[in-house]
Every structure is written in structure tokens, then in C-alpha cells.
Coordinates of C-alpha atoms in Angstrom, one line a residue:
M64 CA 81.6 -4.7 118.0
K65 CA 84.8 -6.5 119.1
K66 CA 84.7 -10.2 118.2
F67 CA 84.6 -12.6 121.2
D68 CA 88.1 -14.1 121.3
I69 CA 88.1 -17.4 123.2
N70 CA 91.9 -17.5 122.9
E71 CA 91.8 -14.8 125.7
F72 CA 90.5 -17.5 128.0
Q73 CA 93.7 -18.2 130.0
R74 CA 93.7 -22.0 130.0
L75 CA 92.9 -22.4 126.4
S76 CA 95.9 -20.3 125.4
G77 CA 98.1 -22.5 127.6
A78 CA 99.0 -19.8 130.1
S79 CA 97.9 -21.9 133.1
S80 CA 99.5 -19.8 135.9
K81 CA 98.6 -16.3 134.7
R82 CA 95.6 -14.2 135.6
L83 CA 93.4 -12.9 132.9
R84 CA 93.9 -9.3 131.6
H85 CA 90.6 -9.5 129.7
D86 CA 87.4 -11.1 131.0
P87 CA 86.0 -13.4 128.3
G88 CA 82.7 -13.7 130.3
Q89 CA 82.2 -10.0 130.0
A90 CA 82.8 -10.3 126.3
L91 CA 80.0 -12.8 126.2
L92 CA 77.7 -10.3 127.8
E93 CA 78.7 -7.7 125.3
K94 CA 78.1 -9.9 122.3
T95 CA 74.9 -11.6 123.3
P96 CA 71.9 -10.1 121.4
S97 CA 69.5 -8.4 123.7
A98 CA 66.6 -7.6 121.3
S99 CA 64.9 -11.0 121.4
L100 CA 65.6 -12.8 124.7
T101 CA 66.0 -11.7 128.3
P102 CA 69.1 -13.0 130.1
E103 CA 66.9 -15.5 132.0
Q104 CA 65.5 -16.7 128.7
Q105 CA 68.9 -17.0 127.0
T106 CA 70.0 -19.4 129.7
T107 CA 66.7 -21.2 129.7
Q108 CA 67.1 -21.9 126.0
F109 CA 70.6 -23.3 126.6
F110 CA 69.2 -25.5 129.3
N111 CA 66.3 -26.7 127.1
D112 CA 68.7 -27.7 124.4
L113 CA 71.0 -29.4 127.0
Q114 CA 68.2 -31.5 128.6
G115 CA 68.1 -35.1 127.6
D116 CA 70.5 -38.1 127.2
W117 CA 73.9 -37.8 125.4
F118 CA 76.5 -40.3 124.3
G119 CA 80.0 -40.0 123.0
N120 CA 82.8 -42.5 122.4
K121 CA 85.4 -40.0 121.2
G122 CA 86.6 -38.9 124.7
W123 CA 90.1 -38.6 125.9
N124 CA 91.5 -38.3 129.4
I125 CA 95.0 -36.9 129.9
I126 CA 96.3 -36.7 133.4
A127 CA 99.7 -36.5 135.1
V128 CA 100.0 -38.3 138.5
P129 CA 102.8 -38.6 141.0
S130 CA 105.1 -41.5 140.1
Q131 CA 105.4 -44.4 142.5
G132 CA 107.6 -43.6 145.4
S133 CA 107.5 -39.8 145.1
T134 CA 106.3 -37.5 147.8
P135 CA 104.0 -34.4 147.4
I136 CA 106.8 -31.9 147.9
S137 CA 109.6 -33.8 146.3
K138 CA 111.2 -32.9 142.9
G139 CA 110.0 -36.3 141.8
D140 CA 109.0 -37.9 138.5
F141 CA 105.5 -38.2 137.2
K142 CA 103.4 -40.7 135.2
L143 CA 101.3 -39.5 132.3
L144 CA 98.1 -41.4 131.8
V145 CA 96.3 -41.1 128.4
A146 CA 93.1 -43.1 127.9
P147 CA 90.3 -43.1 125.4
Y148 CA 86.8 -43.2 126.9
A149 CA 83.1 -43.5 126.1
E150 CA 80.6 -41.5 128.1
T151 CA 76.9 -41.1 128.9
L152 CA 75.7 -37.8 130.2
S153 CA 72.1 -37.2 131.2
F154 CA 70.3 -33.9 132.1
I155 CA 66.9 -33.8 133.8
D156 CA 64.7 -30.9 134.8
A157 CA 65.0 -30.5 138.6
G158 CA 61.4 -29.1 138.9
A159 CA 60.1 -25.8 140.1
P160 CA 62.7 -23.1 140.7
A161 CA 64.1 -22.9 144.1
R162 CA 63.5 -19.5 145.9
N163 CA 66.5 -17.9 147.6
R164 CA 65.0 -15.3 149.9
G165 CA 67.1 -12.2 150.3
G166 CA 64.8 -9.8 152.1
S167 CA 64.3 -6.9 149.7
V168 CA 65.0 -9.2 146.7
D169 CA 64.5 -12.9 145.9
Q170 CA 66.3 -15.2 143.5
F171 CA 64.5 -18.0 141.6
V172 CA 66.9 -20.7 140.6
A173 CA 65.9 -23.1 137.9
A174 CA 68.1 -26.2 137.5
L175 CA 69.0 -29.3 135.6
K176 CA 70.2 -32.4 137.4
Y177 CA 73.0 -34.2 135.6
Q178 CA 74.7 -37.6 135.8
Q179 CA 77.9 -38.4 134.0
R180 CA 79.4 -41.9 133.6
V181 CA 82.8 -42.4 131.9
F182 CA 84.2 -45.8 130.8
N183 CA 87.6 -46.8 129.3
R184 CA 86.7 -47.3 125.6
D185 CA 89.2 -50.2 125.2
T186 CA 88.6 -52.1 128.4
G187 CA 85.2 -51.1 129.6
E188 CA 86.7 -50.1 133.0
G189 CA 84.7 -47.4 134.9
L190 CA 86.8 -44.2 135.1
H191 CA 84.5 -41.5 136.4
V192 CA 81.1 -40.9 137.9
E193 CA 79.8 -37.4 138.6
N194 CA 76.5 -36.0 139.8
G195 CA 75.4 -32.4 140.0
M196 CA 73.3 -29.5 138.8
F197 CA 73.4 -26.7 136.2
M198 CA 71.6 -23.7 137.6
N199 CA 70.1 -20.6 136.0
L200 CA 70.9 -17.7 138.4
S201 CA 69.5 -14.9 136.2
E202 CA 66.0 -14.3 137.7
I203 CA 66.2 -11.9 140.6
V204 CA 63.2 -9.8 141.6
N205 CA 62.3 -7.3 144.3
N206 CA 59.2 -7.3 146.4
N207 CA 57.4 -5.3 143.8
N208 CA 58.0 -8.1 141.3
Q209 CA 60.4 -6.0 139.3
N210 CA 63.5 -7.5 137.7
Q211 CA 66.8 -6.6 139.2
P212 CA 70.2 -6.1 137.5
L213 CA 71.7 -9.3 136.1
P214 CA 74.1 -11.0 138.6
E215 CA 77.8 -11.0 137.7
Y216 CA 77.6 -14.7 137.1
S217 CA 74.3 -16.0 135.8
V218 CA 75.0 -19.8 135.3
A219 CA 76.4 -22.2 137.9
R220 CA 77.4 -25.8 137.9
S221 CA 77.8 -27.9 141.1
G222 CA 79.1 -31.4 141.1
T223 CA 80.6 -34.2 143.3
I224 CA 82.8 -37.2 142.4
P225 CA 83.8 -40.2 144.5
H226 CA 87.5 -39.3 144.5
G227 CA 86.5 -36.9 147.3
D228 CA 86.0 -33.6 145.3
S229 CA 83.2 -31.2 145.0
I230 CA 83.0 -28.3 142.5
M231 CA 81.1 -25.0 142.1
L232 CA 81.8 -23.4 138.8
L233 CA 80.2 -20.1 137.5
S234 CA 79.7 -18.5 134.2
K235 CA 78.5 -15.4 132.4
L236 CA 75.6 -15.8 130.0
P237 CA 75.9 -18.4 127.2
L238 CA 76.9 -17.0 123.8
T239 CA 74.8 -17.9 120.7
E240 CA 76.4 -17.6 117.3
A241 CA 75.7 -18.9 113.8
G242 CA 77.9 -21.6 112.4
A243 CA 80.6 -23.8 113.9
P244 CA 82.6 -23.0 116.9
D245 CA 86.1 -21.6 116.7
I246 CA 87.8 -24.1 119.0
P247 CA 91.3 -22.9 120.0
D248 CA 94.4 -24.8 120.8
I249 CA 95.0 -25.9 124.3
S250 CA 98.2 -27.0 126.1
T251 CA 98.2 -29.9 128.5
L252 CA 101.8 -29.3 129.5
P253 CA 102.5 -27.6 132.9
P254 CA 103.3 -23.9 132.2
D255 CA 106.1 -23.6 134.8
I256 CA 108.2 -26.5 136.2
G257 CA 111.0 -24.3 137.4
S258 CA 114.7 -24.6 136.6
P259 CA 117.0 -26.2 136.0
A260 CA 114.8 -29.2 135.1
P261 CA 116.2 -32.6 134.0
L262 CA 116.7 -32.8 130.3
G263 CA 113.6 -34.3 128.6
Y264 CA 111.5 -34.1 131.8
L265 CA 108.3 -33.4 129.9
D266 CA 109.0 -35.7 126.9
P267 CA 106.1 -38.1 127.8
Y268 CA 103.8 -35.3 126.5
L269 CA 105.6 -35.3 123.1
V270 CA 105.4 -39.1 122.3
P271 CA 103.5 -39.4 119.0
N272 CA 100.0 -40.9 119.3
P273 CA 98.1 -41.6 116.1
E274 CA 94.7 -41.2 117.8
I275 CA 95.1 -38.1 120.0
N276 CA 97.2 -35.0 120.0
V277 CA 98.4 -35.4 123.6
S278 CA 99.8 -31.9 124.0
N279 CA 96.9 -30.2 122.2
P280 CA 93.8 -32.4 122.5
N281 CA 91.5 -29.7 121.2
A282 CA 92.9 -30.6 117.8
N283 CA 90.8 -33.7 118.0
L284 CA 87.6 -31.7 118.6
R285 CA 88.4 -29.7 115.5
R286 CA 89.2 -32.8 113.5
D287 CA 85.7 -34.3 114.5
L288 CA 84.1 -31.2 112.9
E289 CA 86.3 -31.3 109.8
L290 CA 85.4 -35.0 109.2
Q291 CA 81.7 -34.2 109.6
A292 CA 82.0 -31.3 107.2
G293 CA 83.7 -33.6 104.6
E294 CA 80.7 -36.0 104.9
G295 CA 78.1 -33.2 104.3
F296 CA 77.3 -32.2 107.9
E297 CA 76.9 -28.5 108.7
I298 CA 76.9 -26.7 112.0
L299 CA 74.0 -24.3 111.9
Q300 CA 74.4 -22.7 115.4
T301 CA 76.7 -22.9 118.4
Q302 CA 76.0 -22.0 122.0
T303 CA 79.1 -21.5 124.1
L304 CA 79.3 -21.7 127.9
I305 CA 82.5 -21.1 129.9
L306 CA 82.5 -22.1 133.5
D307 CA 85.3 -21.5 136.0
S308 CA 85.7 -22.2 139.7
D309 CA 87.6 -18.9 139.9
N310 CA 84.4 -17.0 139.1
A311 CA 83.4 -16.8 142.8
G312 CA 83.2 -20.6 142.9
A313 CA 85.5 -23.2 144.6
I314 CA 86.8 -26.7 144.6
N315 CA 86.7 -28.7 147.9
N316 CA 88.8 -31.8 148.4
I317 CA 89.3 -34.5 151.0
P318 CA 92.6 -34.3 153.0
F319 CA 94.2 -37.1 150.9
I320 CA 93.7 -35.2 147.7
V321 CA 94.8 -31.9 149.2
H322 CA 98.0 -33.6 150.5
H323 CA 99.0 -35.7 147.4
A324 CA 97.7 -34.0 144.3
N325 CA 95.5 -31.0 145.2
A326 CA 92.8 -30.0 142.7
T327 CA 92.9 -26.2 142.9
R328 CA 90.9 -25.0 139.9
M329 CA 88.5 -26.2 137.3
Q330 CA 87.4 -24.7 134.0
A331 CA 85.0 -26.1 131.5
V332 CA 83.9 -25.0 128.0
F333 CA 80.8 -26.4 126.4
W334 CA 80.0 -26.0 122.7
L335 CA 76.3 -27.0 122.2
E336 CA 75.8 -27.3 118.4
K337 CA 72.8 -27.6 116.1
V338 CA 73.9 -29.9 113.2
R339 CA 72.2 -30.6 109.9
N340 CA 73.0 -33.6 107.6
N341 CA 72.8 -31.9 104.2
N342 CA 72.5 -35.3 102.6
T343 CA 69.2 -36.1 104.3
G344 CA 68.1 -32.8 105.8
Q345 CA 68.1 -34.4 109.3
E346 CA 69.0 -32.1 112.2
F347 CA 70.4 -33.2 115.6
D348 CA 72.2 -31.8 118.7
Q349 CA 75.9 -32.2 119.3
L350 CA 77.9 -31.4 122.4
Q351 CA 81.6 -30.8 122.5
Y352 CA 83.6 -29.9 125.6
T353 CA 87.0 -29.3 127.1
Q354 CA 87.5 -29.5 130.8
I355 CA 90.7 -28.6 132.6
I356 CA 91.5 -29.3 136.3
D357 CA 94.7 -27.9 137.9
L358 CA 96.5 -30.5 140.0
A359 CA 99.3 -29.3 142.2
F360 CA 102.1 -31.7 143.2
H361 CA 106.0 -31.8 143.1
L362 CA 108.1 -28.9 143.9
K363 CA 109.2 -26.7 141.0
F364 CA 112.8 -27.3 140.1
G365 CA 115.1 -24.8 141.8
Q366 CA 112.5 -24.1 144.6
D367 CA 112.4 -25.2 148.2
D368 CA 109.1 -23.4 149.2
P369 CA 106.7 -26.3 149.9
T370 CA 103.8 -24.2 148.5
N371 CA 105.6 -23.5 145.2
L372 CA 104.4 -26.6 143.3
I373 CA 104.1 -27.5 139.7
T374 CA 100.6 -27.1 138.2
W375 CA 99.6 -30.1 136.0
P376 CA 96.6 -29.6 133.7
H377 CA 94.2 -32.6 133.8
V378 CA 92.3 -32.4 130.5
T379 CA 89.3 -34.3 129.3
I380 CA 87.5 -33.8 125.9
N381 CA 84.7 -35.4 124.1
T382 CA 82.3 -35.0 121.2
M383 CA 78.8 -36.3 122.0
V384 CA 75.4 -36.6 120.3
K385 CA 72.0 -36.3 121.9
Q386 CA 70.1 -39.7 121.8

């Protein structure tokens, strides 16, 4: 069977503005073993492993914002913000499944509530607060209590943040594989700024930083795993979940955000890992993630159409451990 290639996931290959030719979520469905667990049970297992309190202080936030004095549709400059962060992330069972009544069929949605708090690792300044839910959409039955075909997207994540944004991301089934994840490269640079652009316009992305690969932050996630392996830690199993607002989801923003730096798309990849310390035999859960939000501002160079704006990937990564 064809190996699931996460490099086909458009944002992780750096092709921000292109549509996918191949659907990696469908590849997840094709690779997921079907002999032992039902789709509903596969997602339930992922939720069970996700539930609890997580902490990580290896996070990085990389975001381009309009420079002072620029306007949304100008060919202006930008400021690149790069900040290390620590994070707490808590998942709590939301209780009995919610019943969506559909007449001939009903859907039973089990959910985890989550709360995320992010702080600047150097200053302690609060950077981000988010609340939402992860939802298992797999269980659909008809009036004779017979299971129905799996919905196209079987996992959802909703969330709200005080900047004035709300998200709805959806995913295929989580993929479970033995061993460590194959975390691909990612590009934080905008894929198309138009032409002719000023010489060195994107140079802020290329300034060396000894702590983070600014243009490819996923290299830090791989480095975390390499350092662990060198100290005798082994990844026994990885569950991968890919969520995307383009999977029949959406992002809604307040007018200020829409006008000045519109968030148009969000994608998130979670690698939920079972880790063993081979020196002691102890096992623990580890969570790594990459999240990418498209921000649209500044006209592409050589363009006058006010809708033809540069897409700036806003990227956050972290490696976390369950407490």
C-alpha cells in the first residue's frame, strides 16, 4: 500500500497558494488499520491519549505583521516577529455526546474541551489564549440503530481567541503508526510576493538565529527528537492528526482583522507520541505540533488589484509533555 506522504500536505511543502492535487486525509483513511478498531474507536483512542494537562517550553511564534505606517493594500514593508514561548494546554472530557438530530439519521458528537495559554519564554508576557473543543464526528446511526457510512471528515476542532477570530477545522481519521513521526520541512516565507520586488525584501527571514530555524521551524521539532534519541529515548508510536479550515470549515474574523491582516486559512498537524526512556523503562506521552495561519496583507508587487494580496504564513510550533 502506498506510504502516507505528509509532504503532499500543501503547507508543509511550502506551496502556500496552491491547491492540493492529492488529498492526504484520504491517504490517512487508506492507511488506517481497520481490523481492530472502528473509526469512532480510532478517534476515541486519540482523544483518550490527548486528555489531560500538557506543558512545553520549546515553542516558537513566527509572524509577519504590517510595518508601522503601512496600509492594508499598499506595497509596504513588514515586520517579522520571532518569539520563544512556553505553553500550557489542557483537555477535559465535555461529558455525554451531543445528539445532532437529522431525521432519518442522528449523529452523536463526543468532545474534549481545551484551553491553551501561551507566554513569552523570556519575559513572561502573555501572548495567546484560546478555548475550544475537539469533536469526534464518526458516530452516525439511523433510526434502526445501524451505523452509517463514515462522514467525509470525522474530527473537528473549534476555537476562539481574543484577537477576534474563531476557527472551525476538520480532519480525516487520525493515523497511527509505529515509531517516530517523519516531520517534513516547512517554509515560513510567503510563496508569492509578486514582481519586481525590492532587493532583499524577505531578508528578515534569513537572518541566522542560533535557537530557531526561522525559515524552516519544523527543523526544531526534528532536533528535539534527535536530542531525545541521543539520550536514550525511543518513540514507540505516533498518532498523526491533520486539521484544516479548508476541509469544509472556516475562519471568522472581526472587521479590524479582515481589513488590516485577514486570517484566511488555518492548518494544524499534531503528532501524539508514546515515548519510552530506555534508561529507566519509564513511558510518557509527548505532543508535537505545527500550526499555520494564512494572513493576507500588502499588495503583491506589480499588482494593483486590491484583492491580490501577499499571503504571509504565521507559524507556531512546540514540543510538549503530558503532566
